[in-house]
Coordinates of C-alpha atoms in Angstrom, one line a residue:
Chain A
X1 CA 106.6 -56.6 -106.3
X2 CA 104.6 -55.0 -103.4
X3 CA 101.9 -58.1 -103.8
X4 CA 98.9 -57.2 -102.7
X5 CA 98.0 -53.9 -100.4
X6 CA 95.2 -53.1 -98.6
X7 CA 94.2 -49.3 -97.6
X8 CA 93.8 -48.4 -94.6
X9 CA 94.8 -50.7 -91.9
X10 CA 92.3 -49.4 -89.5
X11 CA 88.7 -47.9 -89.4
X12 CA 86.1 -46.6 -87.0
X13 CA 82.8 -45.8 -88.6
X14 CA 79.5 -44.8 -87.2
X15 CA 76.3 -46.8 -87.8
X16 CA 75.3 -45.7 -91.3
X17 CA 78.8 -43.9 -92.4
X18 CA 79.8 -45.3 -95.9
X19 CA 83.6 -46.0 -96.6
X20 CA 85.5 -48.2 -99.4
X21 CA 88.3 -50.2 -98.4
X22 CA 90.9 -50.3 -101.4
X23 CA 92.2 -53.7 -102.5
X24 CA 95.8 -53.6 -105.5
X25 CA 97.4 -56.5 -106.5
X26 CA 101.0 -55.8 -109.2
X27 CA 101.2 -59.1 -109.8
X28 CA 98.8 -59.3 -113.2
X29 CA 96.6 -61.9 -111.3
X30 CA 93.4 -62.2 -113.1
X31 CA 91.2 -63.5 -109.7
X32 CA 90.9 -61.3 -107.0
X33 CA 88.5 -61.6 -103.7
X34 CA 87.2 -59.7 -100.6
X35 CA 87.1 -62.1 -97.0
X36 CA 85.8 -61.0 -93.8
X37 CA 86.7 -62.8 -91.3
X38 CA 85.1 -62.4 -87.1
X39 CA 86.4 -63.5 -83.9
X40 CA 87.1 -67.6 -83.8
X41 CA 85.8 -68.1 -87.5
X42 CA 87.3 -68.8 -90.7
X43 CA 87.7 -66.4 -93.5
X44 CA 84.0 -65.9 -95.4
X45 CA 83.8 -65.2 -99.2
X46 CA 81.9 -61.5 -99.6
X47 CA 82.4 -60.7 -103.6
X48 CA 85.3 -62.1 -106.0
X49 CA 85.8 -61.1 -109.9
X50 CA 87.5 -62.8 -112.6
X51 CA 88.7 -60.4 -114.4
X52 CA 88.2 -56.7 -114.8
X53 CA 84.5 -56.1 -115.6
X54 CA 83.2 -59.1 -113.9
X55 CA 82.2 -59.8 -110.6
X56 CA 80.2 -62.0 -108.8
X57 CA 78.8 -62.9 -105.2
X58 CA 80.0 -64.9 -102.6
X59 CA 78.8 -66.2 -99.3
X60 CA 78.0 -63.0 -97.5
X61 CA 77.8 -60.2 -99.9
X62 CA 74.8 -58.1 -98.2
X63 CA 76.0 -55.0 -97.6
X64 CA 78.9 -54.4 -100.0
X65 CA 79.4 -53.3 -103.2
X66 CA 82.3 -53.8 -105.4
X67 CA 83.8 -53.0 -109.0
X68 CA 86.8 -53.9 -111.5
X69 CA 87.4 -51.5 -113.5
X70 CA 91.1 -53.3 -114.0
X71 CA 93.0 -55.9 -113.6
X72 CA 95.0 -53.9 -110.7
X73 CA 92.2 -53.0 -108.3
X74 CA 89.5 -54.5 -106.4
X75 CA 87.6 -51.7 -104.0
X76 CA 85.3 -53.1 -101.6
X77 CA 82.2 -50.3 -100.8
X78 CA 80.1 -50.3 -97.5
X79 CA 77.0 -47.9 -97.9
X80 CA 75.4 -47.6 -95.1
X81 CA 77.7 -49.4 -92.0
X82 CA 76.0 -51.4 -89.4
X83 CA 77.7 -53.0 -86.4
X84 CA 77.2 -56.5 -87.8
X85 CA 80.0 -55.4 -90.5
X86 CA 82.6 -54.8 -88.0
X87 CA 85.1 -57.6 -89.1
X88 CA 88.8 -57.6 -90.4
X89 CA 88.6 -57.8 -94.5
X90 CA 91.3 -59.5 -96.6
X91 CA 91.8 -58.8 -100.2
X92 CA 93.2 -61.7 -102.2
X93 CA 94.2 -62.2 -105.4
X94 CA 95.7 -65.4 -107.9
X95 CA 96.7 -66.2 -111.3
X96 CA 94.6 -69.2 -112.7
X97 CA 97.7 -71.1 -113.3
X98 CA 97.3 -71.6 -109.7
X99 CA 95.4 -72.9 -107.0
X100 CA 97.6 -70.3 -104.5
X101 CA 95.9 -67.2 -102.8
X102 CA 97.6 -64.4 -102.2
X103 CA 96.6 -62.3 -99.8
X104 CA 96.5 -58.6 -98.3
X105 CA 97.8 -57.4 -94.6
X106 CA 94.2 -56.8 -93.7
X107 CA 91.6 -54.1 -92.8
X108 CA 90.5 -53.8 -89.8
X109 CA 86.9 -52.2 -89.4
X110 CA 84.8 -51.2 -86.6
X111 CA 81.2 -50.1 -86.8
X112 CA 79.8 -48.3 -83.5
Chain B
X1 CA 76.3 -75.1 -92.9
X2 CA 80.0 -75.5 -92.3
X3 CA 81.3 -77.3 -94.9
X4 CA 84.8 -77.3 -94.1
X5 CA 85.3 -78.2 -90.3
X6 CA 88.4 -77.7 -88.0
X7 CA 86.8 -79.0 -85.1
X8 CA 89.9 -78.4 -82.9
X9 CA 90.5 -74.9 -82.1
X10 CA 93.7 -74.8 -80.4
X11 CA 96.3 -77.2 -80.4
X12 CA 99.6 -77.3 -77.9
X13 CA 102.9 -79.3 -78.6
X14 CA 106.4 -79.6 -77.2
X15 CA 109.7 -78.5 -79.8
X16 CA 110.4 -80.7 -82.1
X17 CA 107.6 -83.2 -81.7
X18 CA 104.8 -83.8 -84.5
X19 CA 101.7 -81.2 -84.8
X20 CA 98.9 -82.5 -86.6
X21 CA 96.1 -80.7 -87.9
X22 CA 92.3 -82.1 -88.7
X23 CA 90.2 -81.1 -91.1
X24 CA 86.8 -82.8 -92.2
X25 CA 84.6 -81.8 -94.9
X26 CA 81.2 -82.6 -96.2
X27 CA 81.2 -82.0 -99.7
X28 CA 82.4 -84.8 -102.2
X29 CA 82.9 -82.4 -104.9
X30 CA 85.7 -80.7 -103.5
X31 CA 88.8 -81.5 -105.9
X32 CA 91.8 -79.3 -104.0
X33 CA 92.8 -78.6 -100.8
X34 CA 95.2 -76.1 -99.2
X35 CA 96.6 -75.3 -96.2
X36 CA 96.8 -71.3 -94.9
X37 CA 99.2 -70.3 -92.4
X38 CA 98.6 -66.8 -90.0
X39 CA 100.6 -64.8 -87.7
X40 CA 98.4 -61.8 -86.1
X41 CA 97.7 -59.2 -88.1
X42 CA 99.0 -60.4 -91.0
X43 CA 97.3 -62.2 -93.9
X44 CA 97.0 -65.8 -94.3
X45 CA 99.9 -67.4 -96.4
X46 CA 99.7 -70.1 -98.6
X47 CA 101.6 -73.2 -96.9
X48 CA 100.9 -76.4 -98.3
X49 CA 98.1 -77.8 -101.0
X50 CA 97.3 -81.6 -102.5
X51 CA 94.6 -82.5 -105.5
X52 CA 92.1 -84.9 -105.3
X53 CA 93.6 -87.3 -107.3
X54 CA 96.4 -87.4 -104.8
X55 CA 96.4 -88.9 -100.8
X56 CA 99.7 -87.3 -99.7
X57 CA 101.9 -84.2 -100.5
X58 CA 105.5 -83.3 -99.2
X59 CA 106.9 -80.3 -98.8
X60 CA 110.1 -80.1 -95.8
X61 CA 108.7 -80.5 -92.9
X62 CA 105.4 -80.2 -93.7
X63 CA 102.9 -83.2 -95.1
X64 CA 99.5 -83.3 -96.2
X65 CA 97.0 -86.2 -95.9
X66 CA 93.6 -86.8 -97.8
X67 CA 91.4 -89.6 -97.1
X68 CA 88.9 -88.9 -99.7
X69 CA 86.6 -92.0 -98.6
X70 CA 86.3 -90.1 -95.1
X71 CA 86.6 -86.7 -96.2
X72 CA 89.4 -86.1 -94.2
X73 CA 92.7 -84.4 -94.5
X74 CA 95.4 -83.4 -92.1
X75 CA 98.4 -81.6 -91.8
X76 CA 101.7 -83.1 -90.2
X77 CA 104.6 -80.5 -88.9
X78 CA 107.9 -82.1 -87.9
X79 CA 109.4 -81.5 -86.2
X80 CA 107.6 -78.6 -84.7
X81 CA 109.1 -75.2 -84.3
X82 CA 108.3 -72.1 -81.8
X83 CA 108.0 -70.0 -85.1
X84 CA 105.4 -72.5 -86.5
X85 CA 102.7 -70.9 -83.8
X86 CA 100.3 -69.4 -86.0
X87 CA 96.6 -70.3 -86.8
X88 CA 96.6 -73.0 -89.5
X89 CA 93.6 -72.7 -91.7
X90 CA 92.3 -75.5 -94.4
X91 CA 90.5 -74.4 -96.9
X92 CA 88.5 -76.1 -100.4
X93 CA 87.7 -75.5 -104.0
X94 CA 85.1 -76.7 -105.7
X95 CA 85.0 -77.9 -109.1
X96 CA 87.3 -77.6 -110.9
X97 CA 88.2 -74.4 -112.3
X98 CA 86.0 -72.4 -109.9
X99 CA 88.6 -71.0 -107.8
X100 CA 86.4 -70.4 -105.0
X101 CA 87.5 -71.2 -102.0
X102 CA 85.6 -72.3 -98.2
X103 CA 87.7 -72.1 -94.9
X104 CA 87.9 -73.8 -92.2
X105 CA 87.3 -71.9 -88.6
X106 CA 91.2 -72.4 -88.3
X107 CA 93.6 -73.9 -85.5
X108 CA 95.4 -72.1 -83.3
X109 CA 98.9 -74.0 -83.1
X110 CA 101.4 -73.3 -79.9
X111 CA 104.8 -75.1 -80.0
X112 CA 106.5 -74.6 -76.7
X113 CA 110.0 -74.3 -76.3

């Protein structure tokens, strides 16, 4: 199992570029999420899903789009890129048999 | 409003000797706790957890406290190795069946050799 992998690792954008950040999981988890996390703070909810077709807001979803289309794939879409969204973003992803979170390497995003 | 609060952000401790780890939160509805373990850039992994209706869990060298009545839990390491520098986040669900989690701002654990 590869567990769950994040494309890419790294991204400069310009102020207004739009990008997605790609988010798999091969472990049949039903739950996946999408953290950001800044310099010296702790890892902030953006958007998490239940299952495919659903999806649902976290803490700090302005900005961001997402969709599940399946149970596989969680893609995380910034429209129009400011420099408050430069952040590294975590996928995650567990099986409600279980309270653990597995998580992704990490994307790391800069906006300038 | 930081619900779930690491207030120390870097901790230092000799080989061997016992880390502990603080975490405070505000919300009485939590009902689980974990504990999140990260190198740099890497992902956090999942280390350590206890339920609500528990005040201790055991796992090696690692042991989690909750002190429900002070909304309080910690972490003990022991003994302490170099490879156990990492940041150390909590983080807690609410009710039950939510799976949402809320993070701490993490601790930044050295263990010198």
């Amino acid at each position: 199992n590869a567990g769950v992998t994040q494309t890419p690792k790294f991204r400069i954008l310009k102020i207004g570029q739009s990008m997605t950040l790609q988010c798999t999981q091969d472990m049949n988890h039903n739950y996946m999420y999408w953290y950001r996390q800044d310099p010296g703070m702790g890892l902030k909810l953006i958007y998490y899903s239940v299952g495919a077709g659903i999806t649902d807001k976290g803490e700090v979803p302005n900005g961001y789009n997402v969709s599940r289309s399946t149970t596989e794939d969680f893609p995380l879409r910034l429209e129009l890129a400011a420099p408050s969204q430069t952040s590294v973003y975590f996928c995650a992803s567990l099986h409600d048999s279980s309270y653990e979170q597995y998580f992704g390497p990490g994307t790391r995003l800069t906006v300038t | 409003d930081q619900q779930v609060k690491q207030n120390s952000p870097s901790l230092s401790v000799q080989e061997g000797r016992i880390s502990i780890l603080n975490c405070d939160y505000t919300n009485s509805m939590f009902d689980y706790f974990l504990w999140y373990k990260k190198y740099p850039a890497e992902g956090p992994t999942f280390l350590i957890s206890i339920s609500s209706i528990k005040d201790k869990n055991e796992d090696g060298r690692f042991t989690v406290f909750l002190n429900k009545s002070a909304k309080h839990l910690s972490l003990h390491i022991v003994p302490s190795q170099p490879g156990d520098s990492a940041v150390y986040f909590c983080a807690a669900s609410g009710a039950s069946g939510t799976y949402k989690y809320i993070f701490g701002t993490g601790t930044r654990l050295k263990v010198l050799a």
